[in-house]
XYZ file of C-alpha atoms in Angstrom:
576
model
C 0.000 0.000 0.000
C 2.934 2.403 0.930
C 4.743 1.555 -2.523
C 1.228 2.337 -4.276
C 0.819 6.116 -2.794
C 4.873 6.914 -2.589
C 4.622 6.019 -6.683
C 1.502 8.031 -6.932
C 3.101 10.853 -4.640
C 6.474 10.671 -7.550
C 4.041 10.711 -10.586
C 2.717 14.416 -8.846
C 5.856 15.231 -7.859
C 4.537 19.347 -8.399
C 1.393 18.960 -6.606
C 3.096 17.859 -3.609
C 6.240 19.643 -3.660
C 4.150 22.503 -3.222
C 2.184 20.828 -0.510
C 5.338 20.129 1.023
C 6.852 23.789 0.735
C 3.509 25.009 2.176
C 3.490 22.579 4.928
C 7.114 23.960 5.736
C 6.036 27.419 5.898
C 3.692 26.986 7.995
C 4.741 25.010 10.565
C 8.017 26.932 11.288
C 5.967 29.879 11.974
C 4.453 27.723 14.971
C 7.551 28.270 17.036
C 7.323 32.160 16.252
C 3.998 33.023 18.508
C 6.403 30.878 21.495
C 9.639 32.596 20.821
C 7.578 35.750 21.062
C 5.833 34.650 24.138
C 9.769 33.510 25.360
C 10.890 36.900 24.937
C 7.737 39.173 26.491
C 8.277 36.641 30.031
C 11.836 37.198 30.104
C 11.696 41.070 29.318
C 8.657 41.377 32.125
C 10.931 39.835 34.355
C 14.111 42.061 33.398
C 11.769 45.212 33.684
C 13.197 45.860 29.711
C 9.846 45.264 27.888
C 8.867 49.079 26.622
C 6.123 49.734 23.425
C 8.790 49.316 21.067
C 9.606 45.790 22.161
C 5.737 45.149 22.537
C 4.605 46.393 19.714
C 7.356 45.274 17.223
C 6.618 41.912 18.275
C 3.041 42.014 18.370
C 3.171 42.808 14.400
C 5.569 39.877 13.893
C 3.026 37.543 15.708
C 0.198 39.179 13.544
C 2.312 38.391 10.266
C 2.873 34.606 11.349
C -0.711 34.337 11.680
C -1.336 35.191 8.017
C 1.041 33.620 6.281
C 0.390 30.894 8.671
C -2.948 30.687 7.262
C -2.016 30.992 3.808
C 0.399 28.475 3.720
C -1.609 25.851 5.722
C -4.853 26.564 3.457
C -2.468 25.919 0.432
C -0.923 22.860 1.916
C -4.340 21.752 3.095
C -6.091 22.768 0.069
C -3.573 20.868 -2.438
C -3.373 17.411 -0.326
C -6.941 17.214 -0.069
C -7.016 17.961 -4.141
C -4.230 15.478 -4.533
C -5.994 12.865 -2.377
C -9.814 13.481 -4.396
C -7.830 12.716 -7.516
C -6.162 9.850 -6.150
C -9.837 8.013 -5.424
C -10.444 9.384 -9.007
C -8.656 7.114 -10.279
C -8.810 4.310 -8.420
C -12.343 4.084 -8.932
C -11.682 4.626 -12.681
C -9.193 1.421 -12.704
C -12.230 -0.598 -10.715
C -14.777 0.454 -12.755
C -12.834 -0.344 -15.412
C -12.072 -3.610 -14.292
C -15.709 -3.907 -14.093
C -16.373 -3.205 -17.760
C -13.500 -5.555 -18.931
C -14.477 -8.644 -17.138
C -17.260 -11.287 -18.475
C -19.434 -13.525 -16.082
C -17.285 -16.094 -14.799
C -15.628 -12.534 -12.511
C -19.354 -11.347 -11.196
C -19.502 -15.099 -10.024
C -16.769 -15.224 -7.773
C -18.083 -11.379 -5.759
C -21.684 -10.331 -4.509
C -23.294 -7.235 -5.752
C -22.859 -5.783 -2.210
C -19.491 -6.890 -1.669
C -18.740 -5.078 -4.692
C -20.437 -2.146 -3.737
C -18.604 -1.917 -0.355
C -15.008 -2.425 -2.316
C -16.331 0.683 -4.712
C -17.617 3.061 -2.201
C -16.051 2.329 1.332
C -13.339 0.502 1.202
C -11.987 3.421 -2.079
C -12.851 6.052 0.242
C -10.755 4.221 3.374
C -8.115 3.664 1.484
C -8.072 7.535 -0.186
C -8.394 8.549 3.049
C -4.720 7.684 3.703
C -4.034 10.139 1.240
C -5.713 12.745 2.133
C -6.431 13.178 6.364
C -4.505 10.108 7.303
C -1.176 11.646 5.390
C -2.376 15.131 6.643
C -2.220 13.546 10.425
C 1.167 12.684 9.594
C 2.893 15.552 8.025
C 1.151 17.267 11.170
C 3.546 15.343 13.641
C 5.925 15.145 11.342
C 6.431 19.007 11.250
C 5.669 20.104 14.653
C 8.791 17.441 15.600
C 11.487 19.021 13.260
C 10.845 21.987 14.335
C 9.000 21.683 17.949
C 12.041 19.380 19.259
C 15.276 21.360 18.109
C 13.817 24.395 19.743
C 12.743 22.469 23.089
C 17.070 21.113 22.802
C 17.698 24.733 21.935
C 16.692 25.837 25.794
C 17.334 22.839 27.739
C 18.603 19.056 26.120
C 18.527 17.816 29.614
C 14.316 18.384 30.473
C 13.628 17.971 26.606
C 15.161 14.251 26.822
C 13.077 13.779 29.970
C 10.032 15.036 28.497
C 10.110 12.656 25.760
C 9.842 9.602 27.526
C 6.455 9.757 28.201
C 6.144 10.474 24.576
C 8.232 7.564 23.480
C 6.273 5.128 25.699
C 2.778 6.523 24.504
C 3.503 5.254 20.946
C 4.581 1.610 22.556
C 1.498 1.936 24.156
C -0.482 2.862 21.313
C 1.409 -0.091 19.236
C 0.250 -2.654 21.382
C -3.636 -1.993 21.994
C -3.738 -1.394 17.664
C -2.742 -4.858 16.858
C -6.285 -6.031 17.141
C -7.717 -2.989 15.009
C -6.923 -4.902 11.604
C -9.807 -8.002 12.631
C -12.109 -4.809 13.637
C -12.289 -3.427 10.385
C -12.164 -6.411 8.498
C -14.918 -7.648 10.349
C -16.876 -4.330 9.980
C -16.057 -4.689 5.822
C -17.798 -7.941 5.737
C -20.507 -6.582 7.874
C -21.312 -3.688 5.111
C -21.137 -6.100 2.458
C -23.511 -8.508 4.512
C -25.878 -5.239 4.939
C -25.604 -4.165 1.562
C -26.278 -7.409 -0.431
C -29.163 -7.363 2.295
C -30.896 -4.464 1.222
C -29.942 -4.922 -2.446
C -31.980 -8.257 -2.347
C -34.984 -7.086 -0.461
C -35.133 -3.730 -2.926
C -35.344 -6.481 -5.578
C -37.592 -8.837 -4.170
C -39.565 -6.666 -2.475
C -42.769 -7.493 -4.840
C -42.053 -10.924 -3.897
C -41.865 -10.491 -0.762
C -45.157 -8.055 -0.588
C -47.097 -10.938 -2.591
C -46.227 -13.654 0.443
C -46.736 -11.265 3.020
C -42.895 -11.463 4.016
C -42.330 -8.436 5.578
C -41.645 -9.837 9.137
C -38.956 -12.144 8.138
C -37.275 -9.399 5.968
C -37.322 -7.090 8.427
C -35.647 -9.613 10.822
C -32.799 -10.318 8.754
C -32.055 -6.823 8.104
C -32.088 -6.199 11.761
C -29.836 -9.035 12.619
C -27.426 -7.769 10.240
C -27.682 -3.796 11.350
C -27.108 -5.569 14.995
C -23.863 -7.385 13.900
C -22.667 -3.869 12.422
C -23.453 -1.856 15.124
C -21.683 -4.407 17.881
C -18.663 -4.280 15.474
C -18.786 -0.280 15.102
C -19.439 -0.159 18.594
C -16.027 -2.491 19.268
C -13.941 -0.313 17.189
C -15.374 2.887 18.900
C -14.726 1.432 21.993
C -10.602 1.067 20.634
C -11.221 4.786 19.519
C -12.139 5.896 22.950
C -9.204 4.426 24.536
C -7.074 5.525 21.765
C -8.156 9.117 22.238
C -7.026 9.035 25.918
C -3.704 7.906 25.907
C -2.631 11.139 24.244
C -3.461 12.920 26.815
C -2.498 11.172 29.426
C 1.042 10.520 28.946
C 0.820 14.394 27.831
C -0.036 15.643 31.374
C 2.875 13.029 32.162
C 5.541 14.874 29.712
C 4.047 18.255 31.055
C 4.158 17.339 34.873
C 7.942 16.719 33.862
C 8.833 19.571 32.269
C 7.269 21.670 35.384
C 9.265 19.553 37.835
C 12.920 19.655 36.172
C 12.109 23.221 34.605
C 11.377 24.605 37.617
C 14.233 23.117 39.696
C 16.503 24.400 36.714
C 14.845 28.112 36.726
C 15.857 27.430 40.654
C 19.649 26.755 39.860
C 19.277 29.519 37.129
C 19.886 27.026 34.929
C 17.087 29.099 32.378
C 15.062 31.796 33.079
C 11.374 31.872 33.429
C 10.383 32.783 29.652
C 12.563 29.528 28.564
C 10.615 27.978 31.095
C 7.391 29.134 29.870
C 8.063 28.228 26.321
C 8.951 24.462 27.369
C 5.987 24.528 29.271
C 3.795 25.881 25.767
C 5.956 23.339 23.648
C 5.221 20.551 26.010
C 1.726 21.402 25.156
C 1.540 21.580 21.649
C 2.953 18.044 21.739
C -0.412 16.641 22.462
C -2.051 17.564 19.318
C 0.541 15.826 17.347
C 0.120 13.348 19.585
C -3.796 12.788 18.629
C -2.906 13.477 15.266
C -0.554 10.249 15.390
C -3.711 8.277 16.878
C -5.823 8.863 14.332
C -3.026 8.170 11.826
C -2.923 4.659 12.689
C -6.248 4.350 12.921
C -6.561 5.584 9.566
C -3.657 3.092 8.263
C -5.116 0.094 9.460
C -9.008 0.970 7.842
C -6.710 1.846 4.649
C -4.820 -1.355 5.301
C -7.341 -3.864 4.894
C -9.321 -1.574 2.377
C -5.950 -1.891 0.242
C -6.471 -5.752 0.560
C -9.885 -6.067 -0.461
C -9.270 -3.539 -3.280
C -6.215 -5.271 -4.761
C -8.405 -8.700 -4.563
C -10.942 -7.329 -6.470
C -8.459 -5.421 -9.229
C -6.570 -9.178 -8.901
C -9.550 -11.321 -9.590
C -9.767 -12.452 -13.357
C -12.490 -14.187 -14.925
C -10.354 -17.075 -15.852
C -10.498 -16.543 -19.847
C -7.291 -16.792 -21.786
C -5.902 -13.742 -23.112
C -7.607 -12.019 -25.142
C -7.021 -12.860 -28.984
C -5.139 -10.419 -31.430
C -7.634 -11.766 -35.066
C -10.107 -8.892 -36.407
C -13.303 -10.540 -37.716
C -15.338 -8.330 -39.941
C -18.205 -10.726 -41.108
C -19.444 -13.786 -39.889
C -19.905 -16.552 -42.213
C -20.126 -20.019 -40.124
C -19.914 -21.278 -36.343
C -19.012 -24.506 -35.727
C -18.856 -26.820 -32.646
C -16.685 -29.786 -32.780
C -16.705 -32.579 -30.205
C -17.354 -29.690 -27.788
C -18.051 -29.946 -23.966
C -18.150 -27.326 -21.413
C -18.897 -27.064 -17.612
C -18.829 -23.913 -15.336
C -16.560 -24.680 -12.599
C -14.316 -27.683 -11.945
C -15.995 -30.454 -10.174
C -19.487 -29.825 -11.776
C -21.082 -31.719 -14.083
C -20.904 -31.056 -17.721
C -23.960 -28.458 -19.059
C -22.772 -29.142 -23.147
C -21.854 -33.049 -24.033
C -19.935 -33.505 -27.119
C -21.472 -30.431 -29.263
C -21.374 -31.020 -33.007
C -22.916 -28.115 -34.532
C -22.119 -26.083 -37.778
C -24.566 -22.799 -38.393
C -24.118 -21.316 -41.707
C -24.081 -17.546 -42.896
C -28.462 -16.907 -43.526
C -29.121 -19.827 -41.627
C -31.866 -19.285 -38.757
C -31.393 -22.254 -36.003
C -34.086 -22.718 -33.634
C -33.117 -24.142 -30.368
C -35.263 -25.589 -27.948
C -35.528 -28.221 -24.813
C -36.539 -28.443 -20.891
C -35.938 -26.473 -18.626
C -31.810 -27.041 -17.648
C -31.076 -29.128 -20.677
C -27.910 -26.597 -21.776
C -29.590 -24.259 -23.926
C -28.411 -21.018 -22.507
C -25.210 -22.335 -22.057
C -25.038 -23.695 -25.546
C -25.220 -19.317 -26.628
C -23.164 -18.611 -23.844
C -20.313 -19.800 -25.575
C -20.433 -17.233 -28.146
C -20.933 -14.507 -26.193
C -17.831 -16.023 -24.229
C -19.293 -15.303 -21.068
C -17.248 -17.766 -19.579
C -13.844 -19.785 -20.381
C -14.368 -21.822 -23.162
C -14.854 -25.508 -22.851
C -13.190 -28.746 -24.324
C -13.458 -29.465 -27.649
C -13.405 -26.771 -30.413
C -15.403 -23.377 -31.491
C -14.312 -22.152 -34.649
C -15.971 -18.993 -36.576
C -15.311 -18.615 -39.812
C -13.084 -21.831 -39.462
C -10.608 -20.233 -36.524
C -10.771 -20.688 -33.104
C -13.061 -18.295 -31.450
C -10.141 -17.867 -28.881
C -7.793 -16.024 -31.514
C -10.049 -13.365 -32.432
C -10.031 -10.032 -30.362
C -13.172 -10.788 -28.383
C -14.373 -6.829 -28.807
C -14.009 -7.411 -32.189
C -16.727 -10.341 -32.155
C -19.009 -8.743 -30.065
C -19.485 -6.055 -32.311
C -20.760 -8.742 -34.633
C -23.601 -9.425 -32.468
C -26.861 -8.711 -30.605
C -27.864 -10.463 -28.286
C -31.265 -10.190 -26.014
C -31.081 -12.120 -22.799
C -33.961 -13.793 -20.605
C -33.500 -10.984 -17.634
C -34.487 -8.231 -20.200
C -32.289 -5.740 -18.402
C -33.242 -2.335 -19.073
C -31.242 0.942 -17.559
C -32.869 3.969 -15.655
C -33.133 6.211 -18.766
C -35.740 6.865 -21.006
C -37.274 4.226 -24.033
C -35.049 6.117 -26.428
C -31.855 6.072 -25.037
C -32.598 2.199 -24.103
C -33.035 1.196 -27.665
C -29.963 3.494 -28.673
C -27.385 1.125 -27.013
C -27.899 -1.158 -29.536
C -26.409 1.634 -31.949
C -25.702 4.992 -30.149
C -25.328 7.121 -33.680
C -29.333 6.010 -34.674
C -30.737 8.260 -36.841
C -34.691 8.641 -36.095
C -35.778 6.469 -39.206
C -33.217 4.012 -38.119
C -34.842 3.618 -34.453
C -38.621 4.000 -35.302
C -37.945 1.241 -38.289
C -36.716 -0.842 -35.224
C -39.319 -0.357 -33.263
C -41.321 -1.216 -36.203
C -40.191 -4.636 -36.721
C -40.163 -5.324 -32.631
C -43.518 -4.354 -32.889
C -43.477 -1.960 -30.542
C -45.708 0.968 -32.223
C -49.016 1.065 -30.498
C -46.749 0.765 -26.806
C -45.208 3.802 -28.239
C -48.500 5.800 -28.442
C -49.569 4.566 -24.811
C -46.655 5.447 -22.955
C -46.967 9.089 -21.620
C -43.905 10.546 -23.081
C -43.861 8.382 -26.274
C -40.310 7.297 -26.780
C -39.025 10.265 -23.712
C -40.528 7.740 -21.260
C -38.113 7.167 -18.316
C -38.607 3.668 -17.433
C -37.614 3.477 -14.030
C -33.994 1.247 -12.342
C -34.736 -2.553 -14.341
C -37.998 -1.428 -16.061
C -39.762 -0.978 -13.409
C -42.487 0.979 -14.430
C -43.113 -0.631 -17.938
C -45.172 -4.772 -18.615
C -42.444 -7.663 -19.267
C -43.207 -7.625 -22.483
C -42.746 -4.036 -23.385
C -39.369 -4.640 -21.605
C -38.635 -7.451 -24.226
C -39.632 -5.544 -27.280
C -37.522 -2.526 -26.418
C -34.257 -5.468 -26.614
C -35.349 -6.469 -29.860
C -35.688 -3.517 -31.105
C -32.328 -2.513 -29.530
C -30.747 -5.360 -31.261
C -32.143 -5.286 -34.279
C -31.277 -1.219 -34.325
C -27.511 -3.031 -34.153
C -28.600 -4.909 -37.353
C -25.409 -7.380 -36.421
C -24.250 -10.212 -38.063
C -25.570 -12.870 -35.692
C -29.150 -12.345 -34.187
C -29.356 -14.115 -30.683
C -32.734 -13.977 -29.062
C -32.572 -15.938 -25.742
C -36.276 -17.007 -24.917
C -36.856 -13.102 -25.783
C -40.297 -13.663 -26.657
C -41.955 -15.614 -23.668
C -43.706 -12.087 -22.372
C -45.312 -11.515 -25.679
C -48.685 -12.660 -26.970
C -48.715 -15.111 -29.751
C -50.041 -12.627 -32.404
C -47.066 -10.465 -31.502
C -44.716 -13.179 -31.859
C -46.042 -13.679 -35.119
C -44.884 -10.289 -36.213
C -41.707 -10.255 -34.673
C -40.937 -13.410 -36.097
C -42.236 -12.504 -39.709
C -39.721 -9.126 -39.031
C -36.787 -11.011 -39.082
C -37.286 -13.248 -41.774
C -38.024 -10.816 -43.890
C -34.953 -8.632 -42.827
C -32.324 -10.621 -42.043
C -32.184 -13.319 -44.840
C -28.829 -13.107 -45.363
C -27.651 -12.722 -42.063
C -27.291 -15.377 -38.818
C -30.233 -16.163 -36.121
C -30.070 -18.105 -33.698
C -33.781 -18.424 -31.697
C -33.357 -20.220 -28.074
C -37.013 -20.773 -27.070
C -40.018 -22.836 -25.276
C -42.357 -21.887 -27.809
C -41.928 -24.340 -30.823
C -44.377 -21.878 -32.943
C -40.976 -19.274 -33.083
C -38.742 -21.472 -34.594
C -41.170 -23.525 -36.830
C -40.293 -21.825 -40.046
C -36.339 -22.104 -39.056
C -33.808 -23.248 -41.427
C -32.746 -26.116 -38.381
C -33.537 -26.703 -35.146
C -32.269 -28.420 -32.128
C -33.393 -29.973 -29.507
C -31.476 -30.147 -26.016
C -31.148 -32.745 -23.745
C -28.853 -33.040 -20.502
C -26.541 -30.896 -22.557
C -26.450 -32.766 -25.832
C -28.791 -32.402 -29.057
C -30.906 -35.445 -29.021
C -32.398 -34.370 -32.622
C -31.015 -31.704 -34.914
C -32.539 -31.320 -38.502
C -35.602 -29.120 -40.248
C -38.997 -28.645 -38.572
C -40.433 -30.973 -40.922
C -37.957 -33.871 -40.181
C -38.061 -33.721 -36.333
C -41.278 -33.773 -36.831
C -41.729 -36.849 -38.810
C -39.158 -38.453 -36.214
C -41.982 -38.151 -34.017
C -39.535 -37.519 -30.872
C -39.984 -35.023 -28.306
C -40.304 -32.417 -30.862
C -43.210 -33.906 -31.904
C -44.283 -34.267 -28.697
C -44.064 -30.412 -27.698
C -45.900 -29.852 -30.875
C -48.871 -31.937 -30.270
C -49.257 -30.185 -26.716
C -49.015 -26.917 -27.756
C -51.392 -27.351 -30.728
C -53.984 -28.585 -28.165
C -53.048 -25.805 -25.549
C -53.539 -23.370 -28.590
C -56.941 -24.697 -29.581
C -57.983 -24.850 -26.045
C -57.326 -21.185 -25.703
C -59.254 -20.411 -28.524
C-alpha cells in the first residue's frame, strides 16, 4: 500500500512539492507566537519590555498568523485535491475492471461486496491520502521543528520530556494490533448489509405478494445488529485511543514543570525559557492525537488496500484475449465440444457437433436445464471456453479479439435488463449514432408501435432502475428492437419472446425473416411456434442435441419435438 501512494506521490511530484513547501512554511511559523511569548516573560521579568519591544513583536506575531494561514490553506487545500484525484482514479481502474471482465468474474463477488469495495473501502483507502497523510505531516512538522527548539533551551528536560512520549507510541502499538480483525470484520458486515438491502429492494414485490415483511425485516435487523456491535467495538478502541494522548501528555508536562522549575531554581534558564517548554510541552499533544488517528486511519486503509487489490486481482479465468479482427461472420461450428462452469461440476454441453451457416436461422429448444443457454453462452464467451473446439469462420473463437466479435452481435437475454433512462436512449445502445428512421424502423419490426402511443412521453418515457415501471413484455420488445437497431451479423434472441402474446410473436418473427435473410439467427425458445419456419432446429437434452434437422424432419421423427408440438397445438386450440 505504501509503494502504491509513494509512486503516486512521484508521478505528482509538483502537486506535492508545493504541498510540502507550504506545509514547511507553515509550521516553522508555529515556534514564532512561542519565541515571542519567550521573549515578552523574560523582558517582564528584566523590567526591559517598553512599546517598542511590545509592539514590534506584536506585528511579527500578527504576520505569522497570516502567512500561517495561507500556507496551511495551500498545503491543506492541495493534499486534499491530490488525495480526491487519487480516489479518481482508483475508482476509474475498478470500474474499469468492471467493464472488462465477463461472467465467470461477477460469479466469484456479490453485488454488495462489490459495492462496499467501490464506495467504502476506495474512500478508506483515499483517506490515507488525504487526512490520514495530513495527520502525519502534522507530527511530522511540529517534531522538526517543535524538538530542536525544546534542545535549543534545555537538552537535559527535553530528553526527559520525551519519555512519556516515546512510551505513549509503545502503548499505542500494542492496543492497535487487534484494530486490523475490527475493520475487516466491519467490511464484511457492510457487504452482509448491503447485499441485504440490495436483495430485499429487488424482491420486495415478492416479498409483498407472500406477506414477508416480518422475516425481511428480521434479517435486516440481525445484520444492522452485527454492524453496530462491530462499530461499537472499534469505537470502543477509539475511545481508549483518544485518551492515551493525553495522558502521557499531562505526564511529559508534569515533567517539564518539575525539572524546569528546579533548573529556573539553579538559574539554569530563566522563566520565559521555562514558559516556552511549558507551551511546547503542550503543543505536543495535538501531534500526539494526530498520530492516533493516523494509525487508525492506516489500518481501515490497510485492509481496504487488501480487499481492493483482490478485487483489481480477480480475473475471470479466460485466456488472453485474442489479437484476429473478424469483420463478417460466415459459419460457427462446434466440434466434439463440452463445457462445464466450474471444476468439479457436471458437464452443461456433451460432445457439441454443430455447424450454423451464414443466412441460416437455427431454432433451439428443450426443458428447462437441458444446456440451452449455455449452448449461446459460448459465443458470447461469457465464460472460459470448454473442451473441444469453437471455430468462426473456421478459426478458433479464442484467436479473435473478443471486442471485435461482439461487435458482430446482438444479443437479447432472458433478464431483459433495461437501464434507468428513457425508451429512447434504451433502444440506442444497440447503436448509439441512430438516426430517427433508423430507431422507429426498429421499433417497427419489434412491434413496438401502439406501446409507443400509450406510454406518456412516447419514446421520452423514463422507465424506471430494471424497467420498473413498464409490462415484461414491453421490456422485451424494447431489446429487440435494440438489437435489431444493431442490425449485427448474428441475431441471438434468448427465450426473448416468452412475455409476448402469440399474435405479436407472429410479427416479430415474420420481421426477421423478412430482414435478415442473409444474415445469422439463432432463436433459443419454449415456444416451438418461433422457430417452426427455421432453417434447423435443435433440440437439447442433458446438454447434448438429441435431434437436430428441419422442422419438418423432427417432426416426422416423431420424438420429443413432436411431442411439444402436439401439446401446444392442443393448448392453442384450447385457448381459442
Amino acid at each position: 500500500m505504501i509503494k502504491e501512494i509513494l509512486n503516486y506521490i512521484r508521478k505528482n511530484k509538483l502537486q506535492y512539492f508545493l504541498v510540502g513547501l507550504f506545509m514547511l512554511i507553515d509550521y516553522s511559523i508555529y515556534v514564532v507566537p512561542t519565541k515571542i511569548i519567550q521573549f515578552v516573560v523574560d523582558a517582564i521579568t528584566n523590567s526591559t519590555l517598553n512599546y517598542h519591544n511590545l509592539f514590534y513583536n506584536l506585528a511579527i506575531l500578527f504576520i505569522c498568523i497570516v502567512v500561517g494561514y495561507l500556507s496551511g490553506f495551500l498545503w491543506q487545500y492541495k493534499l486534499y485535491a491530490a488525495a480526491n484525484n487519487f480516489l479518481y482514479d482508483l475508482r476509474m481502474s475498478m470500474f474499469n475492471k468492471f467493464l472488462e471482465m465477463r461472467q465467470a468474474f461477477y460469479d466469484k463477488f456479490k453485488t454488495g461486496d462489490m459495492l462496499t469495495r467501490f464506495n467504502n473501502d476506495a474512500s478508506s483507502y483515499q483517506e490515507m491520502t488525504g487526512y490520514g497523510a495530513m495527520n502525519f505531516l502534522f507530527a511530522f512538522s511540529y517534531s522538526i521543528f517543535v524538538i530542536p527548539a525544546m534542545f535549543a533551551i534545555s537538552i537535559k528536560i527535553t530528553l526527559m520530556a520525551s519519555i512519556p512520549i516515546i512510551l505513549c507510541g509503545l502503548f499505542i502499538n500494542i492496543i492497535i494490533y487487534k484494530y486490523d480483525d475490527i475493520v475487516e470484520k466491519e467490511r464484511e458486515a457492510i457487504s452482509n448489509l448491503n447485499n441485504e438491502v440490495l436483495e430485499m429492494v429487488e424482491g420486495v414485490r415478492v416479498t409483498r405478494a407472500y406477506n414477508n415483511a416480518s422475516t425481511a425485516f428480521n434479517l435486516f435487523k440481525e445484520k444492522t445488529n452485527a454492524l453496530r456491535n462491530i462499530n461499537n467495538k472499534r469505537a470502543l478502541y477509539m475511545a481508549v485511543f483518544t485518551k492515551i494522548p493525553g495522558i502521557f501528555s499531562g505526564m511529559s508536562t508534569a515533567i517539564i514543570i518539575f525539572f524546569g522549575a528546579y533548573s529556573l531554581f539553579n538559574n539554569e534558564i530563566s522563566l520565559g525559557q521555562l514558559v516556552a517548554l511549558e507551551i511546547y510541552g503542550l503543543m505536543f499533544l495535538w501531534p500526539m492525537w494526530m498520530l492516533v488517528d493516523f494509525f487508525a486511519v492506516y489500518k481501515s486503509a490497510k485492509v481496504s488496500h487488501q480487499r481492493i487489490k483482490e478485487l483489481l486481482k480477480t480475473d475471470d479465468d479466460l485466456k488472453d484475449n485474442g489479437v484476429l479482427q473478424i469483420k463478417e461472420i460466415n459459419k460457427i461450428q462446434f466440434k466434439n465440444y463440452s463445457f462445464n462452469y466450474a471444476k468439479g461440476l457436471p458437464d452443461s454441453l456433451d460432445k457439441i457437433d454443430l455447424t450454423i451457416n451464414k443466412g441460416e436461422t437455427l431454432g433451439i429448444i428443450g426443458k428447462t436445464g437441458s444446456g440451452k443457454t449455455s449452448l449461446i453462452r459460448q459465443l458470447l464467451v461469457q465464460y472460459p471456453l470448454g473442451r473441444g473446439a469453437l471455430l468462426i469462420n473456421d478459426i478458433p473463437l479464442e484467436e479473435y479479439n473478443r471486442e471485435s466479435v461482439e461487435r458482430l452481435i446482438s444479443y437479447v437475454p432472458q433478464d431483459h435488463f433495461l437501464f434507468s433512462r428513457d425508451v429512447l436512449s434504451n433502444i440506442k445502445i444497440g447503436k448509439v449514432d441512430a438516426t430517427m428512421e433508423e430507431v422507429n424502423e426498429a421499433i417497427a419490426l419489434a412491434a413496438f408501435n401502439d406501446d409507443i402511443a400509450n406510454l406518456s412521453d412516447g419514446l421520452n418515457t423514463l422507465v424506471g432502475e430494471k424497467g420498473v415501471s413498464i409490462s415484461g413484455g414491453q421490456k422485451q420488445r424494447i431489446l429487440i428492437a435494440r438489437a435489431l437497431l444493431k442490425n449485427s451479423d448474428l441475431l441471438i434472441l434468448d427465450d426473448a419472446l416468452s412475455a409476448v402474446d402469440s399474435k405479436t410473436e407472429r410479427k416479430i418473427i415474420k420481421s426477421i425473416e423478412n430482414i435478415r435473410k442473409n444474415k445469422t439467427n439463432i432463436i433459443v425458445t419454449h415456444r416451438l411456434s418461433a422457430v417452426k419456419n427455421a432453417d434447423k432446429v435443435i433440440v437439447m437434452d442433458n446438454g447434448k442435441i438429441s435431434e437436430y434437422g428441419t422442422p419438418d424432419e423432427l417432426y416426422a421423427l416423431k420424438g420429443w419435438y413432436y411431442e411439444q408440438i402436439i401439446r401446444q397445438d392442443l393448448e392453442q386450440g384450447g385457448d381459442e
